[in-house]
Short mmCIF file of N, CA and C in Angstrom, two decimals:
data_model
loop_
_atom_site.label_atom_id
_atom_site.label_comp_id
_atom_site.label_asym_id
_atom_site.label_seq_id
_atom_site.Cartn_x
_atom_site.Cartn_y
_atom_site.Cartn_z
N MET A 16 -8.87 -0.47 -44.54
CA MET A 16 -9.89 0.29 -45.20
C MET A 16 -9.86 -0.08 -46.69
N LEU A 17 -11.05 -0.33 -47.23
CA LEU A 17 -11.18 -0.67 -48.64
C LEU A 17 -11.19 0.61 -49.48
N PRO A 18 -10.96 0.47 -50.78
CA PRO A 18 -10.97 1.65 -51.66
C PRO A 18 -12.25 2.48 -51.57
N ASP A 19 -13.38 1.84 -51.24
CA ASP A 19 -14.64 2.59 -51.14
C ASP A 19 -14.79 3.32 -49.80
N GLY A 20 -13.80 3.20 -48.93
CA GLY A 20 -13.82 3.88 -47.64
C GLY A 20 -14.39 3.06 -46.50
N SER A 21 -14.89 1.87 -46.77
CA SER A 21 -15.46 1.04 -45.70
C SER A 21 -14.34 0.34 -44.92
N TYR A 22 -14.60 0.16 -43.64
CA TYR A 22 -13.64 -0.51 -42.77
C TYR A 22 -14.00 -1.97 -42.62
N VAL A 23 -12.99 -2.82 -42.71
CA VAL A 23 -13.17 -4.26 -42.60
C VAL A 23 -11.98 -4.85 -41.85
N MET A 24 -12.16 -6.09 -41.45
CA MET A 24 -11.06 -6.90 -40.94
C MET A 24 -11.03 -8.15 -41.81
N SER A 25 -9.88 -8.79 -41.87
CA SER A 25 -9.84 -10.04 -42.62
C SER A 25 -10.52 -11.13 -41.79
N GLN A 26 -11.03 -12.13 -42.48
CA GLN A 26 -11.68 -13.26 -41.80
C GLN A 26 -10.71 -13.86 -40.79
N THR A 27 -9.44 -13.96 -41.16
CA THR A 27 -8.44 -14.54 -40.27
C THR A 27 -8.22 -13.66 -39.04
N GLN A 28 -8.16 -12.35 -39.22
CA GLN A 28 -7.99 -11.44 -38.07
C GLN A 28 -9.14 -11.56 -37.09
N VAL A 29 -10.35 -11.63 -37.63
CA VAL A 29 -11.55 -11.70 -36.79
C VAL A 29 -11.51 -12.96 -35.93
N ALA A 30 -11.21 -14.09 -36.52
CA ALA A 30 -11.18 -15.35 -35.80
C ALA A 30 -9.98 -15.46 -34.86
N ASP A 31 -8.81 -15.06 -35.35
CA ASP A 31 -7.60 -15.15 -34.52
C ASP A 31 -7.71 -14.31 -33.25
N ALA A 32 -8.44 -13.21 -33.30
CA ALA A 32 -8.56 -12.32 -32.14
C ALA A 32 -9.17 -13.04 -30.93
N ILE A 33 -9.96 -14.08 -31.19
CA ILE A 33 -10.57 -14.81 -30.07
C ILE A 33 -10.19 -16.29 -30.07
N GLY A 34 -9.16 -16.65 -30.83
CA GLY A 34 -8.65 -18.01 -30.81
C GLY A 34 -9.48 -19.03 -31.55
N LYS A 35 -10.22 -18.61 -32.55
CA LYS A 35 -11.04 -19.52 -33.35
C LYS A 35 -10.39 -19.71 -34.72
N ARG A 36 -10.80 -20.77 -35.41
CA ARG A 36 -10.30 -21.00 -36.77
C ARG A 36 -11.06 -20.08 -37.73
N SER A 37 -10.42 -19.68 -38.81
CA SER A 37 -11.02 -18.67 -39.69
C SER A 37 -12.33 -19.15 -40.31
N GLY A 38 -12.49 -20.43 -40.54
CA GLY A 38 -13.73 -20.95 -41.11
C GLY A 38 -14.94 -20.74 -40.22
N SER A 39 -14.70 -20.51 -38.94
CA SER A 39 -15.83 -20.32 -38.02
C SER A 39 -16.58 -19.02 -38.30
N VAL A 40 -15.92 -18.05 -38.93
CA VAL A 40 -16.59 -16.79 -39.28
C VAL A 40 -17.65 -17.06 -40.34
N HIS A 41 -17.27 -17.78 -41.37
CA HIS A 41 -18.21 -18.12 -42.45
C HIS A 41 -19.38 -18.94 -41.90
N GLU A 42 -19.08 -19.90 -41.05
CA GLU A 42 -20.14 -20.72 -40.45
C GLU A 42 -21.09 -19.87 -39.61
N PHE A 43 -20.54 -18.92 -38.87
CA PHE A 43 -21.37 -18.03 -38.06
C PHE A 43 -22.30 -17.19 -38.93
N VAL A 44 -21.74 -16.56 -39.95
CA VAL A 44 -22.52 -15.68 -40.82
C VAL A 44 -23.68 -16.43 -41.46
N ASN A 45 -23.48 -17.69 -41.78
CA ASN A 45 -24.53 -18.49 -42.41
C ASN A 45 -25.38 -19.26 -41.41
N GLY A 46 -25.13 -19.02 -40.12
CA GLY A 46 -25.85 -19.75 -39.08
C GLY A 46 -27.21 -19.16 -38.76
N LYS A 47 -27.85 -19.74 -37.74
CA LYS A 47 -29.21 -19.36 -37.38
C LYS A 47 -29.29 -18.68 -36.00
N SER A 48 -28.16 -18.30 -35.44
CA SER A 48 -28.20 -17.65 -34.13
C SER A 48 -28.84 -16.27 -34.25
N SER A 49 -29.27 -15.73 -33.12
CA SER A 49 -29.88 -14.39 -33.15
C SER A 49 -28.86 -13.35 -33.58
N GLU A 50 -27.59 -13.54 -33.20
CA GLU A 50 -26.55 -12.61 -33.61
C GLU A 50 -26.34 -12.66 -35.12
N ALA A 51 -26.35 -13.85 -35.69
CA ALA A 51 -26.15 -13.99 -37.14
C ALA A 51 -27.35 -13.47 -37.92
N SER A 52 -28.54 -13.62 -37.36
CA SER A 52 -29.72 -13.16 -38.08
C SER A 52 -29.72 -11.64 -38.24
N SER A 53 -29.01 -10.95 -37.37
CA SER A 53 -28.91 -9.49 -37.49
C SER A 53 -28.07 -9.07 -38.70
N LEU A 54 -27.38 -10.02 -39.32
CA LEU A 54 -26.52 -9.72 -40.46
C LEU A 54 -27.22 -9.93 -41.80
N GLN A 55 -28.46 -10.38 -41.77
CA GLN A 55 -29.18 -10.61 -43.02
C GLN A 55 -29.24 -9.33 -43.83
N GLY A 56 -28.85 -9.42 -45.09
CA GLY A 56 -28.88 -8.27 -45.98
C GLY A 56 -27.64 -7.38 -45.91
N LEU A 57 -26.73 -7.67 -44.96
CA LEU A 57 -25.50 -6.89 -44.87
C LEU A 57 -24.58 -7.28 -46.02
N PRO A 58 -24.15 -6.32 -46.83
CA PRO A 58 -23.27 -6.67 -47.96
C PRO A 58 -21.87 -7.02 -47.47
N PHE A 59 -21.34 -8.11 -47.98
CA PHE A 59 -19.98 -8.53 -47.67
C PHE A 59 -19.13 -8.28 -48.92
N PRO A 60 -18.04 -7.53 -48.77
CA PRO A 60 -17.19 -7.26 -49.93
C PRO A 60 -16.59 -8.54 -50.49
N LYS A 61 -16.29 -8.50 -51.77
CA LYS A 61 -15.63 -9.63 -52.41
C LYS A 61 -14.20 -9.72 -51.91
N PRO A 62 -13.62 -10.93 -51.94
CA PRO A 62 -12.21 -11.05 -51.53
C PRO A 62 -11.32 -10.11 -52.35
N VAL A 63 -10.30 -9.60 -51.70
CA VAL A 63 -9.36 -8.69 -52.35
C VAL A 63 -7.95 -9.27 -52.27
N LEU A 64 -7.14 -8.91 -53.25
CA LEU A 64 -5.75 -9.38 -53.29
C LEU A 64 -4.84 -8.19 -53.00
N PRO A 65 -4.38 -8.06 -51.76
CA PRO A 65 -3.47 -6.95 -51.44
C PRO A 65 -2.18 -7.09 -52.24
N PRO A 66 -1.52 -5.97 -52.51
CA PRO A 66 -0.31 -6.00 -53.33
C PRO A 66 0.79 -6.92 -52.80
N ASP A 67 0.90 -7.05 -51.50
CA ASP A 67 1.98 -7.86 -50.93
C ASP A 67 1.55 -9.28 -50.57
N HIS A 68 0.43 -9.75 -51.10
CA HIS A 68 -0.07 -11.10 -50.82
C HIS A 68 -0.25 -11.88 -52.12
N ASN A 69 -0.22 -13.19 -52.01
CA ASN A 69 -0.54 -14.02 -53.17
C ASN A 69 -1.80 -14.84 -52.94
N ILE A 70 -2.46 -14.59 -51.81
CA ILE A 70 -3.73 -15.26 -51.50
C ILE A 70 -4.76 -14.16 -51.20
N PRO A 71 -5.95 -14.24 -51.78
CA PRO A 71 -6.97 -13.22 -51.51
C PRO A 71 -7.36 -13.17 -50.03
N VAL A 72 -7.66 -11.98 -49.56
CA VAL A 72 -8.11 -11.75 -48.20
C VAL A 72 -9.63 -11.63 -48.23
N LYS A 73 -10.30 -12.33 -47.31
CA LYS A 73 -11.76 -12.28 -47.23
C LYS A 73 -12.15 -11.20 -46.22
N PRO A 74 -12.61 -10.04 -46.72
CA PRO A 74 -12.96 -8.96 -45.80
C PRO A 74 -14.29 -9.18 -45.09
N ILE A 75 -14.30 -8.86 -43.81
CA ILE A 75 -15.51 -8.96 -42.99
C ILE A 75 -15.85 -7.55 -42.51
N PRO A 76 -17.06 -7.06 -42.81
CA PRO A 76 -17.44 -5.71 -42.36
C PRO A 76 -17.40 -5.63 -40.83
N ILE A 77 -17.00 -4.48 -40.33
CA ILE A 77 -16.94 -4.28 -38.88
C ILE A 77 -18.30 -4.56 -38.24
N LYS A 78 -19.39 -4.24 -38.94
CA LYS A 78 -20.73 -4.50 -38.40
C LYS A 78 -20.98 -5.99 -38.17
N ALA A 79 -20.20 -6.87 -38.81
CA ALA A 79 -20.35 -8.31 -38.60
C ALA A 79 -19.37 -8.85 -37.57
N VAL A 80 -18.30 -8.11 -37.31
CA VAL A 80 -17.28 -8.57 -36.37
C VAL A 80 -17.82 -8.64 -34.95
N VAL A 81 -18.46 -7.57 -34.51
CA VAL A 81 -18.94 -7.51 -33.13
C VAL A 81 -19.96 -8.61 -32.83
N PRO A 82 -20.98 -8.83 -33.69
CA PRO A 82 -21.91 -9.93 -33.40
C PRO A 82 -21.21 -11.30 -33.32
N TYR A 83 -20.21 -11.50 -34.16
CA TYR A 83 -19.45 -12.77 -34.12
C TYR A 83 -18.76 -12.93 -32.77
N TRP A 84 -18.09 -11.87 -32.32
CA TRP A 84 -17.40 -11.94 -31.03
C TRP A 84 -18.39 -12.09 -29.88
N VAL A 85 -19.52 -11.40 -29.93
CA VAL A 85 -20.54 -11.53 -28.88
C VAL A 85 -21.06 -12.96 -28.82
N TYR A 86 -21.33 -13.53 -29.98
CA TYR A 86 -21.81 -14.92 -30.04
C TYR A 86 -20.85 -15.85 -29.32
N TRP A 87 -19.56 -15.75 -29.63
CA TRP A 87 -18.60 -16.65 -29.01
C TRP A 87 -18.35 -16.33 -27.53
N SER A 88 -18.60 -15.10 -27.12
CA SER A 88 -18.39 -14.77 -25.70
C SER A 88 -19.45 -15.42 -24.82
N ARG A 89 -20.58 -15.79 -25.43
CA ARG A 89 -21.68 -16.39 -24.67
C ARG A 89 -21.56 -17.91 -24.55
N LEU A 90 -20.68 -18.52 -25.30
CA LEU A 90 -20.55 -19.99 -25.27
C LEU A 90 -19.53 -20.44 -24.27
#
């Protein structure tokens, strides 16, 4: 959960859950599939640096996680 109360997963968590590389999330969000088009206008939080990390985490809104997983379940 982010400080504003919104729930997210990291880009890596989203991709690892279905055995994909983390870059595939970014490619999906910028793609032209019907699932990705449903994300137009959805705000994506800026990367955050958790206290116990030295690399920023790229948060993905939960509303974007499900379409990503649905897209890959159809292939």
